[in-house]
mmCIF file of C-alpha atoms in Angstrom:
data_model
loop_
_atom_site.group_PDB
_atom_site.id
_atom_site.type_symbol
_atom_site.label_atom_id
_atom_site.label_comp_id
_atom_site.label_asym_id
_atom_site.label_seq_id
_atom_site.Cartn_x
_atom_site.Cartn_y
_atom_site.Cartn_z
ATOM 1 C CA MET A 1 -33.300 9.874 6.048
ATOM 2 C CA ARG A 2 -31.542 12.889 7.458
ATOM 3 C CA ALA A 3 -31.053 11.129 10.785
ATOM 4 C CA PHE A 4 -29.601 8.124 9.030
ATOM 5 C CA VAL A 5 -27.082 10.217 7.010
ATOM 6 C CA ILE A 6 -26.061 11.953 10.198
ATOM 7 C CA ARG A 7 -25.567 8.820 12.091
ATOM 8 C CA ARG A 8 -23.511 7.264 9.315
ATOM 9 C CA LEU A 9 -21.384 10.438 9.153
ATOM 10 C CA LEU A 10 -20.590 10.376 12.753
ATOM 11 C CA GLN A 11 -19.700 6.753 12.461
ATOM 12 C CA ALA A 12 -17.429 7.481 9.520
ATOM 13 C CA LEU A 13 -15.612 10.274 11.390
ATOM 14 C CA LEU A 14 -15.088 7.857 14.414
ATOM 15 C CA VAL A 15 -13.592 5.239 12.142
ATOM 16 C CA ILE A 16 -11.248 7.754 10.551
ATOM 17 C CA PHE A 17 -10.170 9.032 13.996
ATOM 18 C CA MET A 18 -9.536 5.468 15.213
ATOM 19 C CA VAL A 19 -7.577 4.505 12.045
ATOM 20 C CA VAL A 20 -5.357 7.564 12.152
ATOM 21 C CA THR A 21 -4.728 7.378 15.858
ATOM 22 C CA LEU A 22 -3.761 3.672 15.565
ATOM 23 C CA VAL A 23 -1.292 4.436 12.705
ATOM 24 C CA PHE A 24 0.116 7.350 14.572
ATOM 25 C CA PHE A 25 1.346 5.325 17.437
ATOM 26 C CA LEU A 26 2.219 2.177 15.434
ATOM 27 C CA ILE A 27 4.460 3.925 13.060
ATOM 28 C CA ARG A 28 6.626 5.193 15.843
ATOM 29 C CA VAL A 29 7.465 1.602 16.685
ATOM 30 C CA SER A 30 9.206 1.242 13.277
ATOM 31 C CA GLY A 31 12.146 3.466 14.247
ATOM 32 C CA ASP A 32 13.281 7.044 14.349
ATOM 33 C CA PRO A 33 13.290 8.828 11.018
ATOM 34 C CA ALA A 34 15.784 11.382 12.266
ATOM 35 C CA SER A 35 18.531 8.719 12.183
ATOM 36 C CA LEU A 36 18.081 8.405 8.459
ATOM 37 C CA GLY A 37 19.142 12.029 7.891
ATOM 38 C CA VAL A 38 22.318 11.966 9.923
ATOM 39 C CA ASN A 39 25.658 12.226 8.058
ATOM 40 C CA LEU A 40 27.667 9.236 9.363
ATOM 41 C CA ASP A 41 30.981 10.371 7.955
ATOM 42 C CA PRO A 42 33.748 8.437 9.823
ATOM 43 C CA ASN A 43 35.756 11.643 10.041
ATOM 44 C CA ARG A 44 33.115 13.204 12.214
ATOM 45 C CA THR A 45 33.179 13.020 15.988
ATOM 46 C CA PRO A 46 30.434 11.319 17.991
ATOM 47 C CA ALA A 47 29.533 14.668 19.495
ATOM 48 C CA GLU A 48 29.092 16.192 16.054
ATOM 49 C CA ILE A 49 26.866 13.309 14.938
ATOM 50 C CA LYS A 50 24.746 13.514 18.163
ATOM 51 C CA GLU A 51 24.351 17.270 17.753
ATOM 52 C CA GLU A 52 23.171 16.958 14.202
ATOM 53 C CA TYR A 53 20.745 14.084 15.223
ATOM 54 C CA GLU A 54 19.226 16.241 18.019
ATOM 55 C CA GLU A 55 18.864 19.071 15.618
ATOM 56 C CA ILE A 56 17.043 16.973 13.017
ATOM 57 C CA ARG A 57 14.765 15.609 15.743
ATOM 58 C CA ARG A 58 13.925 19.195 16.855
ATOM 59 C CA LYS A 59 13.149 20.264 13.382
ATOM 60 C CA MET A 60 10.922 17.201 12.901
ATOM 61 C CA GLY A 61 9.129 17.917 16.136
ATOM 62 C CA LEU A 62 10.160 14.440 17.438
ATOM 63 C CA ASP A 63 11.933 15.729 20.511
ATOM 64 C CA LYS A 64 8.537 16.190 22.208
ATOM 65 C CA HIS A 65 6.658 13.558 24.145
ATOM 66 C CA PRO A 66 4.448 11.303 21.874
ATOM 67 C CA VAL A 67 1.329 12.526 23.516
ATOM 68 C CA ILE A 68 2.236 16.134 22.826
ATOM 69 C CA GLN A 69 3.056 15.126 19.246
ATOM 70 C CA TYR A 70 -0.363 13.526 18.874
ATOM 71 C CA VAL A 71 -2.010 16.622 20.186
ATOM 72 C CA VAL A 72 -0.078 18.927 17.886
ATOM 73 C CA PHE A 73 -0.811 16.590 14.996
ATOM 74 C CA TRP A 74 -4.627 16.812 15.479
ATOM 75 C CA GLN A 75 -4.404 20.563 15.871
ATOM 76 C CA ARG A 76 -2.670 20.902 12.582
ATOM 77 C CA THR A 77 -4.818 18.241 10.861
ATOM 78 C CA LEU A 78 -8.082 20.122 11.811
ATOM 79 C CA GLN A 79 -6.503 23.303 10.307
ATOM 80 C CA LEU A 80 -5.754 21.243 7.155
ATOM 81 C CA ASP A 81 -2.058 21.708 7.869
ATOM 82 C CA PHE A 82 -0.415 18.314 7.108
ATOM 83 C CA GLY A 83 3.143 19.502 7.492
ATOM 84 C CA HIS A 84 6.132 18.932 5.305
ATOM 85 C CA SER A 85 7.552 15.666 4.080
ATOM 86 C CA PHE A 86 10.713 14.658 5.872
ATOM 87 C CA ARG A 87 11.907 13.014 2.739
ATOM 88 C CA TYR A 88 11.195 15.713 0.003
ATOM 89 C CA GLY A 89 11.139 18.817 2.142
ATOM 90 C CA VAL A 90 7.943 20.056 0.622
ATOM 91 C CA PRO A 91 4.302 20.174 1.790
ATOM 92 C CA THR A 92 2.802 16.621 2.021
ATOM 93 C CA THR A 93 -0.197 17.786 0.013
ATOM 94 C CA THR A 94 2.109 18.676 -2.903
ATOM 95 C CA VAL A 95 3.761 15.266 -2.705
ATOM 96 C CA ILE A 96 0.523 13.302 -2.633
ATOM 97 C CA PHE A 97 -1.567 15.370 -5.028
ATOM 98 C CA GLU A 98 1.262 15.025 -7.752
ATOM 99 C CA ARG A 99 0.792 11.403 -7.642
ATOM 100 C CA LEU A 100 -3.010 11.179 -7.037
ATOM 101 C CA PRO A 101 -3.980 11.561 -10.832
ATOM 102 C CA ASN A 102 -1.985 8.446 -11.531
ATOM 103 C CA SER A 103 -3.643 6.339 -8.830
ATOM 104 C CA LEU A 104 -7.106 7.579 -10.065
ATOM 105 C CA ARG A 105 -6.358 6.725 -13.633
ATOM 106 C CA LEU A 106 -5.243 3.221 -12.637
ATOM 107 C CA GLY A 107 -8.238 2.751 -10.273
ATOM 108 C CA GLY A 108 -10.643 4.123 -12.807
ATOM 109 C CA ALA A 109 -9.396 1.832 -15.623
ATOM 110 C CA ALA A 110 -9.658 -1.230 -13.291
ATOM 111 C CA LEU A 111 -13.119 -0.286 -12.314
ATOM 112 C CA VAL A 112 -14.167 0.009 -15.864
ATOM 113 C CA LEU A 113 -12.699 -3.315 -16.776
ATOM 114 C CA GLY A 114 -14.313 -4.841 -13.800
ATOM 115 C CA ILE A 115 -17.812 -3.755 -14.830
ATOM 116 C CA VAL A 116 -17.347 -3.938 -18.652
ATOM 117 C CA LEU A 117 -15.954 -7.449 -18.511
ATOM 118 C CA GLY A 118 -17.434 -8.869 -15.391
ATOM 119 C CA LEU A 119 -21.110 -7.933 -16.041
ATOM 120 C CA PRO A 120 -21.480 -9.561 -19.439
ATOM 121 C CA LEU A 121 -19.596 -12.669 -18.406
ATOM 122 C CA GLY A 122 -21.950 -13.115 -15.464
ATOM 123 C CA ILE A 123 -25.097 -12.657 -17.660
ATOM 124 C CA VAL A 124 -23.963 -15.015 -20.287
ATOM 125 C CA ALA A 125 -23.064 -17.573 -17.619
ATOM 126 C CA ALA A 126 -26.595 -17.199 -16.147
ATOM 127 C CA LEU A 127 -28.320 -17.441 -19.538
ATOM 128 C CA ARG A 128 -26.417 -20.584 -20.344
ATOM 129 C CA ARG A 129 -26.649 -22.263 -16.955
ATOM 130 C CA GLY A 130 -25.020 -25.706 -16.800
ATOM 131 C CA SER A 131 -23.121 -25.249 -20.024
ATOM 132 C CA ILE A 132 -19.393 -25.268 -20.684
ATOM 133 C CA VAL A 133 -19.561 -21.433 -20.769
ATOM 134 C CA ASP A 134 -21.072 -21.366 -17.304
ATOM 135 C CA THR A 135 -18.706 -23.743 -15.873
ATOM 136 C CA ALA A 136 -15.690 -21.981 -17.389
ATOM 137 C CA ALA A 137 -16.934 -18.542 -16.079
ATOM 138 C CA THR A 138 -17.671 -19.923 -12.673
ATOM 139 C CA MET A 139 -14.100 -21.524 -12.354
ATOM 140 C CA GLY A 140 -12.656 -18.446 -13.690
ATOM 141 C CA ALA A 141 -14.401 -16.316 -11.194
ATOM 142 C CA VAL A 142 -13.181 -18.456 -8.366
ATOM 143 C CA LEU A 143 -9.653 -18.420 -9.620
ATOM 144 C CA GLY A 144 -9.688 -14.692 -10.039
ATOM 145 C CA ILE A 145 -10.873 -14.135 -6.443
ATOM 146 C CA VAL A 146 -8.379 -16.473 -4.817
ATOM 147 C CA THR A 147 -5.260 -15.547 -6.892
ATOM 148 C CA PRO A 148 -3.084 -12.957 -5.040
ATOM 149 C CA GLN A 149 -2.572 -9.786 -7.094
ATOM 150 C CA PHE A 150 1.155 -9.684 -6.540
ATOM 151 C CA PHE A 151 1.522 -13.249 -7.948
ATOM 152 C CA LEU A 152 -0.673 -12.408 -10.869
ATOM 153 C CA ALA A 153 1.383 -9.341 -11.609
ATOM 154 C CA ILE A 154 4.637 -11.283 -11.603
ATOM 155 C CA VAL A 155 3.093 -13.863 -14.052
ATOM 156 C CA LEU A 156 1.871 -11.235 -16.317
ATOM 157 C CA ILE A 157 5.328 -9.471 -16.280
ATOM 158 C CA ILE A 158 6.988 -12.778 -17.211
ATOM 159 C CA ILE A 159 4.673 -13.489 -20.083
ATOM 160 C CA PHE A 160 4.000 -10.085 -21.624
ATOM 161 C CA SER A 161 7.174 -8.252 -20.769
ATOM 162 C CA VAL A 162 9.916 -10.729 -20.452
ATOM 163 C CA GLN A 163 8.972 -13.490 -22.888
ATOM 164 C CA LEU A 164 6.794 -11.694 -25.480
ATOM 165 C CA ARG A 165 8.164 -8.167 -24.869
ATOM 166 C CA LEU A 166 4.909 -6.627 -25.770
ATOM 167 C CA LEU A 167 4.326 -4.418 -22.760
ATOM 168 C CA PRO A 168 6.610 -2.412 -20.409
ATOM 169 C CA THR A 169 7.162 -3.782 -16.797
ATOM 170 C CA SER A 170 7.000 -0.372 -15.056
ATOM 171 C CA GLY A 171 6.606 3.385 -15.397
ATOM 172 C CA VAL A 172 3.966 5.636 -16.675
ATOM 173 C CA GLY A 173 3.497 7.505 -19.894
ATOM 174 C CA THR A 174 1.700 5.769 -22.745
ATOM 175 C CA TRP A 175 -1.356 3.672 -22.651
ATOM 176 C CA LYS A 176 0.815 0.548 -22.841
ATOM 177 C CA HIS A 177 2.081 1.313 -19.260
ATOM 178 C CA LEU A 178 -1.500 1.087 -17.912
ATOM 179 C CA ILE A 179 -2.445 -2.263 -19.382
ATOM 180 C CA LEU A 180 -0.645 -4.757 -16.994
ATOM 181 C CA PRO A 181 -1.390 -2.808 -13.752
ATOM 182 C CA ALA A 182 -5.015 -2.193 -14.777
ATOM 183 C CA VAL A 183 -5.606 -5.897 -15.695
ATOM 184 C CA THR A 184 -3.903 -7.081 -12.443
ATOM 185 C CA LEU A 185 -5.981 -4.646 -10.306
ATOM 186 C CA SER A 186 -9.126 -5.391 -12.023
ATOM 187 C CA THR A 187 -8.966 -9.236 -11.929
ATOM 188 C CA GLY A 188 -10.547 -9.619 -8.581
ATOM 189 C CA LEU A 189 -13.357 -7.173 -9.381
ATOM 190 C CA ILE A 190 -14.057 -8.888 -12.715
ATOM 191 C CA ALA A 191 -14.498 -12.125 -10.956
ATOM 192 C CA THR A 192 -16.517 -10.782 -8.144
ATOM 193 C CA VAL A 193 -18.890 -8.856 -10.539
ATOM 194 C CA ALA A 194 -19.239 -11.859 -12.858
ATOM 195 C CA ARG A 195 -20.195 -14.130 -9.931
ATOM 196 C CA ILE A 196 -22.754 -11.720 -8.432
ATOM 197 C CA ALA A 197 -24.181 -10.888 -11.896
ATOM 198 C CA ARG A 198 -24.688 -14.613 -12.556
ATOM 199 C CA SER A 199 -26.385 -15.110 -9.193
ATOM 200 C CA GLY A 200 -28.466 -12.057 -9.537
ATOM 201 C CA MET A 201 -29.663 -12.919 -13.014
ATOM 202 C CA LEU A 202 -30.506 -16.460 -12.032
ATOM 203 C CA GLU A 203 -32.663 -15.126 -9.130
ATOM 204 C CA ALA A 204 -34.252 -12.634 -11.440
ATOM 205 C CA LEU A 205 -35.091 -15.109 -14.132
ATOM 206 C CA GLY A 206 -36.888 -17.216 -11.561
ATOM 207 C CA GLN A 207 -39.180 -14.492 -10.363
ATOM 208 C CA ASP A 208 -42.920 -14.498 -11.156
ATOM 209 C CA TYR A 209 -42.808 -11.219 -13.171
ATOM 210 C CA VAL A 210 -40.365 -12.765 -15.531
ATOM 211 C CA ARG A 211 -42.605 -15.887 -15.975
ATOM 212 C CA THR A 212 -45.598 -13.542 -16.519
ATOM 213 C CA ALA A 213 -43.671 -11.514 -19.164
ATOM 214 C CA ARG A 214 -42.813 -14.630 -21.102
ATOM 215 C CA ALA A 215 -46.538 -15.825 -20.863
ATOM 216 C CA LYS A 216 -47.557 -12.603 -22.366
ATOM 217 C CA GLY A 217 -45.460 -13.323 -25.484
ATOM 218 C CA LEU A 218 -42.725 -10.819 -24.909
ATOM 219 C CA ALA A 219 -39.557 -11.498 -26.927
ATOM 220 C CA GLU A 220 -36.764 -13.188 -24.860
ATOM 221 C CA ARG A 221 -34.538 -10.178 -25.489
ATOM 222 C CA ALA A 222 -37.157 -7.789 -24.003
ATOM 223 C CA VAL A 223 -37.673 -10.200 -20.995
ATOM 224 C CA ILE A 224 -33.913 -10.356 -20.220
ATOM 225 C CA PHE A 225 -32.926 -6.746 -20.758
ATOM 226 C CA GLY A 226 -36.320 -5.070 -19.765
ATOM 227 C CA HIS A 227 -37.073 -7.130 -16.702
ATOM 228 C CA ALA A 228 -34.403 -9.573 -15.472
ATOM 229 C CA LEU A 229 -31.340 -7.488 -16.047
ATOM 230 C CA ARG A 230 -32.916 -4.274 -14.643
ATOM 231 C CA ASN A 231 -34.120 -5.960 -11.494
ATOM 232 C CA GLY A 232 -30.925 -8.021 -11.053
ATOM 233 C CA SER A 233 -28.524 -5.113 -11.434
ATOM 234 C CA LEU A 234 -28.968 -3.890 -7.835
ATOM 235 C CA SER A 235 -26.721 -6.698 -6.410
ATOM 236 C CA VAL A 236 -24.137 -5.821 -8.971
ATOM 237 C CA ILE A 237 -24.189 -2.136 -8.057
ATOM 238 C CA THR A 238 -23.923 -2.961 -4.360
ATOM 239 C CA VAL A 239 -21.015 -5.508 -4.720
ATOM 240 C CA THR A 240 -19.231 -3.197 -6.964
ATOM 241 C CA LEU A 241 -19.349 -0.440 -4.373
ATOM 242 C CA SER A 242 -18.399 -2.879 -1.542
ATOM 243 C CA SER A 243 -15.465 -4.144 -3.642
ATOM 244 C CA LEU A 244 -14.011 -0.509 -3.959
ATOM 245 C CA PRO A 245 -12.331 -0.554 -0.428
ATOM 246 C CA HIS A 246 -10.604 -3.736 -1.497
ATOM 247 C CA LEU A 247 -9.572 -2.117 -4.765
ATOM 248 C CA ILE A 248 -8.218 0.846 -2.869
ATOM 249 C CA GLY A 249 -6.134 -1.410 -0.571
ATOM 250 C CA THR A 250 -4.936 -3.629 -3.449
ATOM 251 C CA VAL A 251 -3.692 -0.676 -5.387
ATOM 252 C CA VAL A 252 -0.740 -0.238 -3.111
ATOM 253 C CA VAL A 253 0.531 -3.718 -3.934
ATOM 254 C CA VAL A 254 0.081 -3.356 -7.692
ATOM 255 C CA GLU A 255 1.640 0.039 -7.807
ATOM 256 C CA VAL A 256 4.645 -1.255 -5.995
ATOM 257 C CA VAL A 257 5.130 -4.245 -8.244
ATOM 258 C CA PHE A 258 4.789 -2.218 -11.394
ATOM 259 C CA SER A 259 6.637 0.838 -9.954
ATOM 260 C CA TRP A 260 3.572 2.910 -10.791
ATOM 261 C CA PRO A 261 4.090 6.457 -9.528
ATOM 262 C CA GLY A 262 0.907 6.682 -7.563
ATOM 263 C CA VAL A 263 -0.227 7.314 -4.030
ATOM 264 C CA GLY A 264 -0.015 3.703 -3.058
ATOM 265 C CA ASN A 265 3.585 3.339 -4.191
ATOM 266 C CA LEU A 266 4.337 6.543 -2.374
ATOM 267 C CA MET A 267 2.819 5.244 0.770
ATOM 268 C CA ALA A 268 4.983 2.102 0.681
ATOM 269 C CA GLN A 269 8.193 4.204 0.094
ATOM 270 C CA SER A 270 7.180 6.576 2.906
ATOM 271 C CA VAL A 271 6.775 3.825 5.361
ATOM 272 C CA MET A 272 10.188 2.431 4.555
ATOM 273 C CA ALA A 273 11.695 5.920 4.842
ATOM 274 C CA ARG A 274 9.672 6.700 8.088
ATOM 275 C CA ASP A 275 8.280 9.746 6.450
ATOM 276 C CA TYR A 276 5.519 10.268 9.035
ATOM 277 C CA PRO A 277 3.640 13.281 7.531
ATOM 278 C CA VAL A 278 3.178 11.677 4.148
ATOM 279 C CA VAL A 279 2.156 8.356 5.673
ATOM 280 C CA PHE A 280 -0.489 10.086 7.791
ATOM 281 C CA LEU A 281 -2.075 12.046 4.976
ATOM 282 C CA ASP A 282 -2.023 8.881 2.893
ATOM 283 C CA VAL A 283 -3.813 7.018 5.653
ATOM 284 C CA ILE A 284 -6.339 9.812 5.939
ATOM 285 C CA LEU A 285 -6.861 9.801 2.254
ATOM 286 C CA PHE A 286 -7.367 6.052 1.991
ATOM 287 C CA SER A 287 -9.646 6.097 5.099
ATOM 288 C CA VAL A 288 -11.863 8.827 3.777
ATOM 289 C CA LEU A 289 -12.272 7.107 0.328
ATOM 290 C CA THR A 290 -13.142 3.827 2.015
ATOM 291 C CA VAL A 291 -15.576 5.402 4.439
ATOM 292 C CA VAL A 292 -17.193 7.509 1.648
ATOM 293 C CA THR A 293 -17.657 4.381 -0.381
ATOM 294 C CA PHE A 294 -19.462 2.547 2.339
ATOM 295 C CA LEU A 295 -21.526 5.592 2.995
ATOM 296 C CA ILE A 296 -22.620 5.746 -0.612
ATOM 297 C CA MET A 297 -23.340 2.106 -0.432
ATOM 298 C CA ASP A 298 -25.543 2.614 2.604
ATOM 299 C CA LEU A 299 -27.477 5.354 0.799
ATOM 300 C CA VAL A 300 -28.150 3.155 -2.209
ATOM 301 C CA TYR A 301 -29.539 0.432 0.137
ATOM 302 C CA VAL A 302 -31.862 3.136 1.773
ATOM 303 C CA MET A 303 -33.084 4.387 -1.523
ATOM 304 C CA VAL A 304 -33.889 0.871 -2.702
ATOM 305 C CA ASP A 305 -35.113 -0.540 0.605
ATOM 306 C CA PRO A 306 -36.235 2.242 3.170
ATOM 307 C CA ARG A 307 -36.337 -0.435 5.929
ATOM 308 C CA VAL A 308 -32.555 -0.205 6.131
ATOM 309 C CA ARG A 309 -32.793 3.159 7.728
ATOM 310 C CA HIS A 310 -34.480 1.803 10.809
ATOM 311 C CA ARG A 311 -31.853 -0.874 11.478
#
């Protein structure tokens, strides 16, 4: 078990290193952030503009060779020094952790909705296999999986904000601001959990131990909740964990559409503003969350099926 965990941790560190390295060099192709801070007053001479431009590049550390910048970046990162935001002029950790609670609240609400709505929907569909409820749940799950989040967000805004005027289109504050973003973000998870819960329940209901329990005269409620649901829940747990990285990635789109002041929206704005330090810390944060999720999922598999550790 210890060797398995160590091996997975090393793989996780390698993935984070490769992702951050790739982003470090790709983001420099987008342009020079120093040019955004230059005062282009027409009354200024080209020499003054160039002098200010060079000074800004020097302060940002962009006057050095990219390889040297890369080495300095990792030296500071290993010391947990993520630098200052070019845009806000404060430490990047301050900028991100001010917005992180909003993203966690949105992601947590979406996760709860995904489980609370998806699990019962899948169970009911399995228990009424072949019925109208099963058909509707299956079609709804497929539709929820294939519908792009940004398209769904626009539709919800048009219906509930523009037409009915029931919910706000953007911002944060009251619980009403959370409804549309959380519903949009959770739709794919609800559909996925429902589909897997249905499949897991159908498989569990066909097992010998369920038939034996029924033959012994146990009540149908006890058979379903005491045997089938308990043994079919593993697939739901694993698919929920495996869906979290997708949830983390989708939160960027949802936050941008609803102007939700979270880390995802900050990342999109920072990319447009070429705010390298904030983008790097955002990437590290998203990468760590994704890798940790997969690591937890691997550990769950190992605890349930010890054969996995030998693969």
